[in-house]
The first five atom37 places (N, CA, C, CB, O) and aatype in JSON, in Angstrom:
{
  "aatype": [20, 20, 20, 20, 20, 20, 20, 20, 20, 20, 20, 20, 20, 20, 20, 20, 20, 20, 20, 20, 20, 20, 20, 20, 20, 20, 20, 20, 20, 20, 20, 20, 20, 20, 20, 20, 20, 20, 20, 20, 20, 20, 20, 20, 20, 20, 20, 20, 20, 20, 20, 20, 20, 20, 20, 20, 20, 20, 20, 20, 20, 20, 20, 20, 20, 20, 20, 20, 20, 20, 20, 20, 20, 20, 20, 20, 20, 20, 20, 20, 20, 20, 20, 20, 20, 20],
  "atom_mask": [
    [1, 1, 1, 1, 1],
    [1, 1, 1, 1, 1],
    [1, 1, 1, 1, 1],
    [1, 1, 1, 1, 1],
    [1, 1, 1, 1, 1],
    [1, 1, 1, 1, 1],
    [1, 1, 1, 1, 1],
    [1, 1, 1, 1, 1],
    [1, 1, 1, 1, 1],
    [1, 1, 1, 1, 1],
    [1, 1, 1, 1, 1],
    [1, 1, 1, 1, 1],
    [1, 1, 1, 1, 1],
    [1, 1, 1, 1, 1],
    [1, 1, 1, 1, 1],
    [1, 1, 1, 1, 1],
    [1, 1, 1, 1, 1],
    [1, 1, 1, 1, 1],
    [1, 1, 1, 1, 1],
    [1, 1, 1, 1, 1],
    [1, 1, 1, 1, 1],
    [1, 1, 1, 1, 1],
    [1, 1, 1, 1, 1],
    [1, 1, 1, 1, 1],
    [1, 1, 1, 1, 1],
    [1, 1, 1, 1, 1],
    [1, 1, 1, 1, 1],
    [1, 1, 1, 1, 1],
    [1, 1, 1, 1, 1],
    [1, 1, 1, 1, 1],
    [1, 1, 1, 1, 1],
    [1, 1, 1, 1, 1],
    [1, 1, 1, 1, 1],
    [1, 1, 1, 1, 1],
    [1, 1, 1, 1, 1],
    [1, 1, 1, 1, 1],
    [1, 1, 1, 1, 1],
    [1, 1, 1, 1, 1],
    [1, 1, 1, 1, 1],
    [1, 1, 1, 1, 1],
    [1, 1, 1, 1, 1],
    [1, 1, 1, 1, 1],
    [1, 1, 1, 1, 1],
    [1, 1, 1, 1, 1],
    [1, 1, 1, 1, 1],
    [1, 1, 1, 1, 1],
    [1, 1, 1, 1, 1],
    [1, 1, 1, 1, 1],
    [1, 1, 1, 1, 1],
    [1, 1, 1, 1, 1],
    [1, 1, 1, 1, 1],
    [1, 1, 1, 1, 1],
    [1, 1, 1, 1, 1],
    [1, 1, 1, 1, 1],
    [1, 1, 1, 1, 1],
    [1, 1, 1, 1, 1],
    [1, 1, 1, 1, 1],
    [1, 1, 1, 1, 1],
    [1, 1, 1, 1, 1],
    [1, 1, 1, 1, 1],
    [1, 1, 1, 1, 1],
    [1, 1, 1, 1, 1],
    [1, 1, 1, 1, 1],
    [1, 1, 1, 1, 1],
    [1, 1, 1, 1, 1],
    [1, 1, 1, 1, 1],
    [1, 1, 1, 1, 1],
    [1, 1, 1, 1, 1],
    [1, 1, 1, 1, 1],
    [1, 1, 1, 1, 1],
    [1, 1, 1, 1, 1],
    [1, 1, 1, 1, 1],
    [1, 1, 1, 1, 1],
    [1, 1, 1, 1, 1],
    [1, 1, 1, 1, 1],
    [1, 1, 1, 1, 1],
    [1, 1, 1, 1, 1],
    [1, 1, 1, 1, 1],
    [1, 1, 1, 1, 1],
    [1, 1, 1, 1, 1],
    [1, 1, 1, 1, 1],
    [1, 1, 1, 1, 1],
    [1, 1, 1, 1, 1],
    [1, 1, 1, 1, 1],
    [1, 1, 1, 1, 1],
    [1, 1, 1, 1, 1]
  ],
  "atom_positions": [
    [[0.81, -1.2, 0.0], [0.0, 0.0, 0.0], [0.86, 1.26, 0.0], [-0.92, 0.0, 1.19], [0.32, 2.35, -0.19]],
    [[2.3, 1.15, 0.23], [3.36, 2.1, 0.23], [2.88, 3.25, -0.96], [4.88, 1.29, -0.08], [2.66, 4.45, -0.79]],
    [[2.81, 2.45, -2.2], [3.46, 3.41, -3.3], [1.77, 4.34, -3.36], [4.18, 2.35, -5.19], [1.79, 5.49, -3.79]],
    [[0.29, 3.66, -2.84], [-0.8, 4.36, -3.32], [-0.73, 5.45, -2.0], [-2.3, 3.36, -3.58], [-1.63, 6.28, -1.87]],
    [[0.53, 5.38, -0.92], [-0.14, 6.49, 0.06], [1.34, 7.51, -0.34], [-0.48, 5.88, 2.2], [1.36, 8.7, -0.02]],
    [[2.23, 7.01, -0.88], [2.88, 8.06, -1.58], [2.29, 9.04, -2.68], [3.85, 7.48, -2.12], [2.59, 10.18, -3.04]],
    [[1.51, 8.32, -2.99], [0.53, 9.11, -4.46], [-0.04, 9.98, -3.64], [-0.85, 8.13, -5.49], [0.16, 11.16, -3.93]],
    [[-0.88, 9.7, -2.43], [-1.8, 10.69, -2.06], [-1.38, 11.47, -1.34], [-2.8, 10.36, -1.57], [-2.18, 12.3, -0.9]],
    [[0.55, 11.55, -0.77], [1.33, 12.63, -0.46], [1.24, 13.66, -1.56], [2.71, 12.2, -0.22], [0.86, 14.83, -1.46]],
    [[1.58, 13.13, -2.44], [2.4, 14.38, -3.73], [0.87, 14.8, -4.17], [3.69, 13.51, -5.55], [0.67, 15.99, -4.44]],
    [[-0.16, 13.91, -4.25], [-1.57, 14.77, -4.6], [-1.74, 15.8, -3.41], [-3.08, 13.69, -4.68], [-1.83, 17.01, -3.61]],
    [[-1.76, 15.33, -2.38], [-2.16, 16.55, -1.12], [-0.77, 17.49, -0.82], [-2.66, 15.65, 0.65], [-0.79, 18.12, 0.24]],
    [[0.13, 17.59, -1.46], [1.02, 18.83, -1.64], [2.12, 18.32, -0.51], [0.17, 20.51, -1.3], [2.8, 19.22, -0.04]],
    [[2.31, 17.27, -0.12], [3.03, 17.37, 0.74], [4.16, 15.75, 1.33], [1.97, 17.98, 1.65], [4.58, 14.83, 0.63]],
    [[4.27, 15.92, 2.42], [4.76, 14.46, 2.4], [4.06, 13.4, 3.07], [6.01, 14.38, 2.92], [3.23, 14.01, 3.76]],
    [[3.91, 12.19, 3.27], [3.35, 11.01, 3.59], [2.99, 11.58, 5.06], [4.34, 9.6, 3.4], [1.87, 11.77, 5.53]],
    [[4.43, 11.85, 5.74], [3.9, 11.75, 7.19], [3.13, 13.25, 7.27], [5.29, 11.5, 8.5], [3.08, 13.48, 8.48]],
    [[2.44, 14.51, 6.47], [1.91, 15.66, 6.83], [0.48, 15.11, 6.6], [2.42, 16.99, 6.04], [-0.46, 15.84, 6.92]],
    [[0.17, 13.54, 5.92], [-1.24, 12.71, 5.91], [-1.35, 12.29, 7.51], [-1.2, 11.15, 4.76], [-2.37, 12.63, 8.12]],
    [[-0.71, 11.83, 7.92], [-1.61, 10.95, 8.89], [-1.88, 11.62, 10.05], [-0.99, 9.64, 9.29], [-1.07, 12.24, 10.73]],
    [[-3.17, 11.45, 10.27], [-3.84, 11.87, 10.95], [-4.62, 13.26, 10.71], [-3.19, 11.74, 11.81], [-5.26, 13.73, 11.65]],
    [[-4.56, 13.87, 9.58], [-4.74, 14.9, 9.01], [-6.41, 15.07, 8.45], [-3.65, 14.9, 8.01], [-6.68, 15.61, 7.37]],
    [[-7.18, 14.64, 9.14], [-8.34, 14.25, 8.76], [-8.9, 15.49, 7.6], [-9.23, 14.01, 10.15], [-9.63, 15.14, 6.68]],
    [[-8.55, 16.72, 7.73], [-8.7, 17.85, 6.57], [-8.03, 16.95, 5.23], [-7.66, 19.56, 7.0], [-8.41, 16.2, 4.33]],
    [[-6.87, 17.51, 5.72], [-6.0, 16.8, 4.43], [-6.59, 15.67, 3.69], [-4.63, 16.18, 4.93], [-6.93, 15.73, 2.51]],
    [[-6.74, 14.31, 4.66], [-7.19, 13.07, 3.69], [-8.79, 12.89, 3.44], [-6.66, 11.61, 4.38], [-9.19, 11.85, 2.92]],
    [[-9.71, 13.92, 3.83], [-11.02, 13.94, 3.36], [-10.94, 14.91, 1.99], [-12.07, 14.49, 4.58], [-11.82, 14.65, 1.17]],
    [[-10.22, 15.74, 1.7], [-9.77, 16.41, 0.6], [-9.57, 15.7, -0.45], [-8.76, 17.04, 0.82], [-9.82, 16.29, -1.5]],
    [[-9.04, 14.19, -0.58], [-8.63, 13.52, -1.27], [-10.14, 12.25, -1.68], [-7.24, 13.13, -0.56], [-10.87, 11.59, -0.94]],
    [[-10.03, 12.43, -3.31], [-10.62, 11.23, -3.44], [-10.4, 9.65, -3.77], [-11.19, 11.54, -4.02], [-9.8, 9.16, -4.73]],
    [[-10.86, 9.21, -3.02], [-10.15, 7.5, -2.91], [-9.94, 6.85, -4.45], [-11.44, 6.23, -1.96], [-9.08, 6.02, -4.76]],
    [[-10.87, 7.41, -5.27], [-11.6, 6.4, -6.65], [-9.81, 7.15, -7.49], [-14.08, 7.21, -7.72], [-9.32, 6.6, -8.48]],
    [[-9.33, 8.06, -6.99], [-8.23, 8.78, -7.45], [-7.1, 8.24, -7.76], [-7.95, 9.59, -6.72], [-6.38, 8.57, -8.69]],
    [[-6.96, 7.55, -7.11], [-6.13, 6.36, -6.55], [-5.96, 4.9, -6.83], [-6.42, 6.28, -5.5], [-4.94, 4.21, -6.79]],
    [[-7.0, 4.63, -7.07], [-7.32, 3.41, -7.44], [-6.54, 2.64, -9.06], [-8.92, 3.59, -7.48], [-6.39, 3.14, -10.18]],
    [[-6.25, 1.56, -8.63], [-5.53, 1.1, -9.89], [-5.27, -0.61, -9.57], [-3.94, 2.09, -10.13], [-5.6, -1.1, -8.49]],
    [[-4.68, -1.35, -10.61], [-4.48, -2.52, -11.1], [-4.28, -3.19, -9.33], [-3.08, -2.56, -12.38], [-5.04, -4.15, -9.19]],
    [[-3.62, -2.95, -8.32], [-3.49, -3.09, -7.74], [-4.15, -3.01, -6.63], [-2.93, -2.91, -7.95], [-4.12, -3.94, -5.83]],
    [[-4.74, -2.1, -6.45], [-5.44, -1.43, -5.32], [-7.31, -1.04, -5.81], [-4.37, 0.18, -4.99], [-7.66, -0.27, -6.7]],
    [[-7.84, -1.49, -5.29], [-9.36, -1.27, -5.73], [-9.91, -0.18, -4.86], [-10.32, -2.64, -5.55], [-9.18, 0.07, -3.9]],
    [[-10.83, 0.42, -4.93], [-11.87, 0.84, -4.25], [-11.52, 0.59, -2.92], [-13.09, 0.27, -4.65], [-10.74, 1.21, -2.2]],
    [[-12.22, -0.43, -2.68], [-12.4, -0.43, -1.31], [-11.05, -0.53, -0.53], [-13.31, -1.53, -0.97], [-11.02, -0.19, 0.65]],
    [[-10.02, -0.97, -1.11], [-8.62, -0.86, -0.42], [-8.61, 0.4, -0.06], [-7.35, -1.2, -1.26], [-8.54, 0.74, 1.12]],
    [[-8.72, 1.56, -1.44], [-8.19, 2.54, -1.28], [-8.77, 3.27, 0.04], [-8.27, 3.15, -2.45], [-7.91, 3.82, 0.73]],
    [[-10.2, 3.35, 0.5], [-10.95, 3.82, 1.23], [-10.56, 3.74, 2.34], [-11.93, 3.48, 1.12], [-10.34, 4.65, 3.14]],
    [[-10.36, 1.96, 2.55], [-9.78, 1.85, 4.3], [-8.11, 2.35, 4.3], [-9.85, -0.2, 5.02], [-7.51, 2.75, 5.3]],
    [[-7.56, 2.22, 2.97], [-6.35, 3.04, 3.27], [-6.32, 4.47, 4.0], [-5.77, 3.25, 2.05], [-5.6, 4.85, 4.92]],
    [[-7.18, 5.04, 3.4], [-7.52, 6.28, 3.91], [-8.45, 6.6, 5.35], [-8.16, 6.79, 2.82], [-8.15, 7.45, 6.19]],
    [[-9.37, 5.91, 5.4], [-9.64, 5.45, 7.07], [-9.23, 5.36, 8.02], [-9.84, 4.69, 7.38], [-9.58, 5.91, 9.06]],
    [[-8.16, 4.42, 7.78], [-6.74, 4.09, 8.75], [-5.76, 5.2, 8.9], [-5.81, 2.88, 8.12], [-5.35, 5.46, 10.03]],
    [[-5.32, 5.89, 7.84], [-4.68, 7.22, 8.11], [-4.74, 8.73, 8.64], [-4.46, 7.37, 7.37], [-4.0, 9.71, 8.73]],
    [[-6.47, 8.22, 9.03], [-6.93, 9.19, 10.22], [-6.59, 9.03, 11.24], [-8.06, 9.32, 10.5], [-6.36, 9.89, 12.09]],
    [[-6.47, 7.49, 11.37], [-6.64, 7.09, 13.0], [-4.89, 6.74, 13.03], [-7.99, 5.39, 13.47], [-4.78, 5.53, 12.86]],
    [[-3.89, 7.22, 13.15], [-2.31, 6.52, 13.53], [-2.28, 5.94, 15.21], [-0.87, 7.97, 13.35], [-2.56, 6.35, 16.34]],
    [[-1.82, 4.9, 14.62], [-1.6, 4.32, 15.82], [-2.16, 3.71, 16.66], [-1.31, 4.83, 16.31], [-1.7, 3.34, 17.74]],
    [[-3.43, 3.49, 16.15], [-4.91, 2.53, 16.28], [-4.8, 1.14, 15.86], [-6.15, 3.08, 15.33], [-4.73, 0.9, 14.66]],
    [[-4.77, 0.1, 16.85], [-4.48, -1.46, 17.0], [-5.44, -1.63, 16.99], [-3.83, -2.16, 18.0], [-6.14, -1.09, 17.84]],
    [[-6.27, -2.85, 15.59], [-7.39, -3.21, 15.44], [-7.17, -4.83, 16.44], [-7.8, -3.17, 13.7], [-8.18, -5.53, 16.52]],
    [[-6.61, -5.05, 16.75], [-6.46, -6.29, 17.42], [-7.46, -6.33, 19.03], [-4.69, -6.44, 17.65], [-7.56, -5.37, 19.8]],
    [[-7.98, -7.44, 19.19], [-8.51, -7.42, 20.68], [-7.59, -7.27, 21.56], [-9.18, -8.57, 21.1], [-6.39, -7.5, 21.38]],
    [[-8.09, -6.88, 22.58], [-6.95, -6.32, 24.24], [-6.44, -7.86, 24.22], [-8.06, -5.68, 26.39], [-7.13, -8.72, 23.67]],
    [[-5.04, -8.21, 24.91], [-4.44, -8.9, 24.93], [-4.43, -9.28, 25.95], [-3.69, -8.74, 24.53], [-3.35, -8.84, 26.36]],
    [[-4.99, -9.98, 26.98], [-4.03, -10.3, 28.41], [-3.5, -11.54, 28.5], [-4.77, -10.21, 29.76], [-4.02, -12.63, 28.28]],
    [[-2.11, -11.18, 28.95], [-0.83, -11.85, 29.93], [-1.71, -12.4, 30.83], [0.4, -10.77, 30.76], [-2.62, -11.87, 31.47]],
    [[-1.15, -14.05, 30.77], [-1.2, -15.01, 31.61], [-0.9, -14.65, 33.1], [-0.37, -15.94, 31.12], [0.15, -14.01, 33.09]],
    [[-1.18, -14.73, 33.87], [-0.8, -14.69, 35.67], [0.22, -15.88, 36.15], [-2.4, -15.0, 36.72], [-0.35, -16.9, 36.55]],
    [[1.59, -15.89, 36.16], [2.28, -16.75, 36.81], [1.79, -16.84, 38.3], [3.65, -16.41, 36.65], [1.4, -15.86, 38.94]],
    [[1.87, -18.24, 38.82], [2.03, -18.6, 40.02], [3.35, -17.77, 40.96], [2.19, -20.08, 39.85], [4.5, -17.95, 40.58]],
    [[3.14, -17.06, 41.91], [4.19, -17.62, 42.66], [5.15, -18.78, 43.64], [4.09, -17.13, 42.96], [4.75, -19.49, 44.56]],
    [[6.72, -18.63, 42.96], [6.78, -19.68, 43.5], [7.55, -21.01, 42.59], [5.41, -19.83, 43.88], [8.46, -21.77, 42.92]],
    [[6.67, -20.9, 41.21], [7.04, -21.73, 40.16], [7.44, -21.4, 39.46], [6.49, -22.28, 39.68], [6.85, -20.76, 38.59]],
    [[9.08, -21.74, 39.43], [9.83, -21.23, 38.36], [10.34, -22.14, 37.4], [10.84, -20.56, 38.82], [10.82, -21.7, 36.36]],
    [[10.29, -23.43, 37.62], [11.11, -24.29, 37.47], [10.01, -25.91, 37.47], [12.31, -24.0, 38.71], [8.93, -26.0, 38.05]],
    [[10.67, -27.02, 36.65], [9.47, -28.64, 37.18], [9.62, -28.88, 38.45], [9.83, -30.35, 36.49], [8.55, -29.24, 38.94]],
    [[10.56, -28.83, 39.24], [10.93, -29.67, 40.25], [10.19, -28.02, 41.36], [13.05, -30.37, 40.23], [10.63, -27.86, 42.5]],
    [[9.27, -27.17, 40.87], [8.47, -26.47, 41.47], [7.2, -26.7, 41.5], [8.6, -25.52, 41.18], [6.55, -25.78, 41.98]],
    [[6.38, -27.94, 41.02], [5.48, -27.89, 40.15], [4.78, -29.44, 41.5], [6.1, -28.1, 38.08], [5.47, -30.43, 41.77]],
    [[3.74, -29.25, 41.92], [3.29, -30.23, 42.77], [2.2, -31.34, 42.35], [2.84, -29.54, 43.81], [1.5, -30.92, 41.42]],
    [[1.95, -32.31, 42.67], [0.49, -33.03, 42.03], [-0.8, -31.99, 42.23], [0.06, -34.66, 42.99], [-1.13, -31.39, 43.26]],
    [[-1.33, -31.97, 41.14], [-2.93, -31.6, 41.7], [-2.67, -30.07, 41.65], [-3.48, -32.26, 43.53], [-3.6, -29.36, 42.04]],
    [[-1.37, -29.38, 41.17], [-1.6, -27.38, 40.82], [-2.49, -27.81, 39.21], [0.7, -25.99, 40.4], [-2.58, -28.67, 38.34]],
    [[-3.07, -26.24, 39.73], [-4.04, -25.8, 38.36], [-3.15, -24.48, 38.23], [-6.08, -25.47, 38.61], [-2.91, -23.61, 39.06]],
    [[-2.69, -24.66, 36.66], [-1.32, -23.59, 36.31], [-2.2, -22.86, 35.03], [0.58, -24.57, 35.67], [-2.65, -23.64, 34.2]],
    [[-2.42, -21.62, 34.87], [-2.72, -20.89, 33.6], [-1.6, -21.02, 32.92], [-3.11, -19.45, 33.69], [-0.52, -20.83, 33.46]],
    [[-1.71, -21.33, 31.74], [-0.61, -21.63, 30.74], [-0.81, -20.55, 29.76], [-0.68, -23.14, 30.05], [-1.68, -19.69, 29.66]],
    [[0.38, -20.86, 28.96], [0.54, -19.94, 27.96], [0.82, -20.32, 26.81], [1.32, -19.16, 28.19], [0.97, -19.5, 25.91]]
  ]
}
């Protein structure tokens, strides 16, 4: 997606990083503008979607396992523990 958000630098007068987050700037721009052999429509759109939001992790919250204290090691490990694994 490099080379279609370089395009929409040099179209919006400026450089890649004066896009992101620039919600003026990249609503100025039209997506269908962009579009080519590579990149369709709808790529282009969420390309531009995403470059409102920098730094926005579409991923679910992550949580870290809870070690026991205590168990570091097998010869820490007793009959009958219930261990959250990882």
């Amino acid at each position: 997606a490099y080379p279609v958000v370089r395009r929409m630098g040099k179209t919006a007068g400026g450089e890649v990083a004066s896009l992101i987050g620039n919600a003026e700037a990249l609503r100025s721009l039209r997506a269908a503008d962009f579009v080519d052999d590579m990149f369709g429509l709808p790529t282009v759109t969420d390309i531009l979607k995403e470059l409102e939001k920098p730094g926005r992790d579409p991923r679910p919250a992550f949580r870290t396992a809870t070690f026991k204290e205590g168990v570091e090691k097998l010869g820490d490990l007793e009959p009958g523990m219930v261990l959250e694994g990882v």
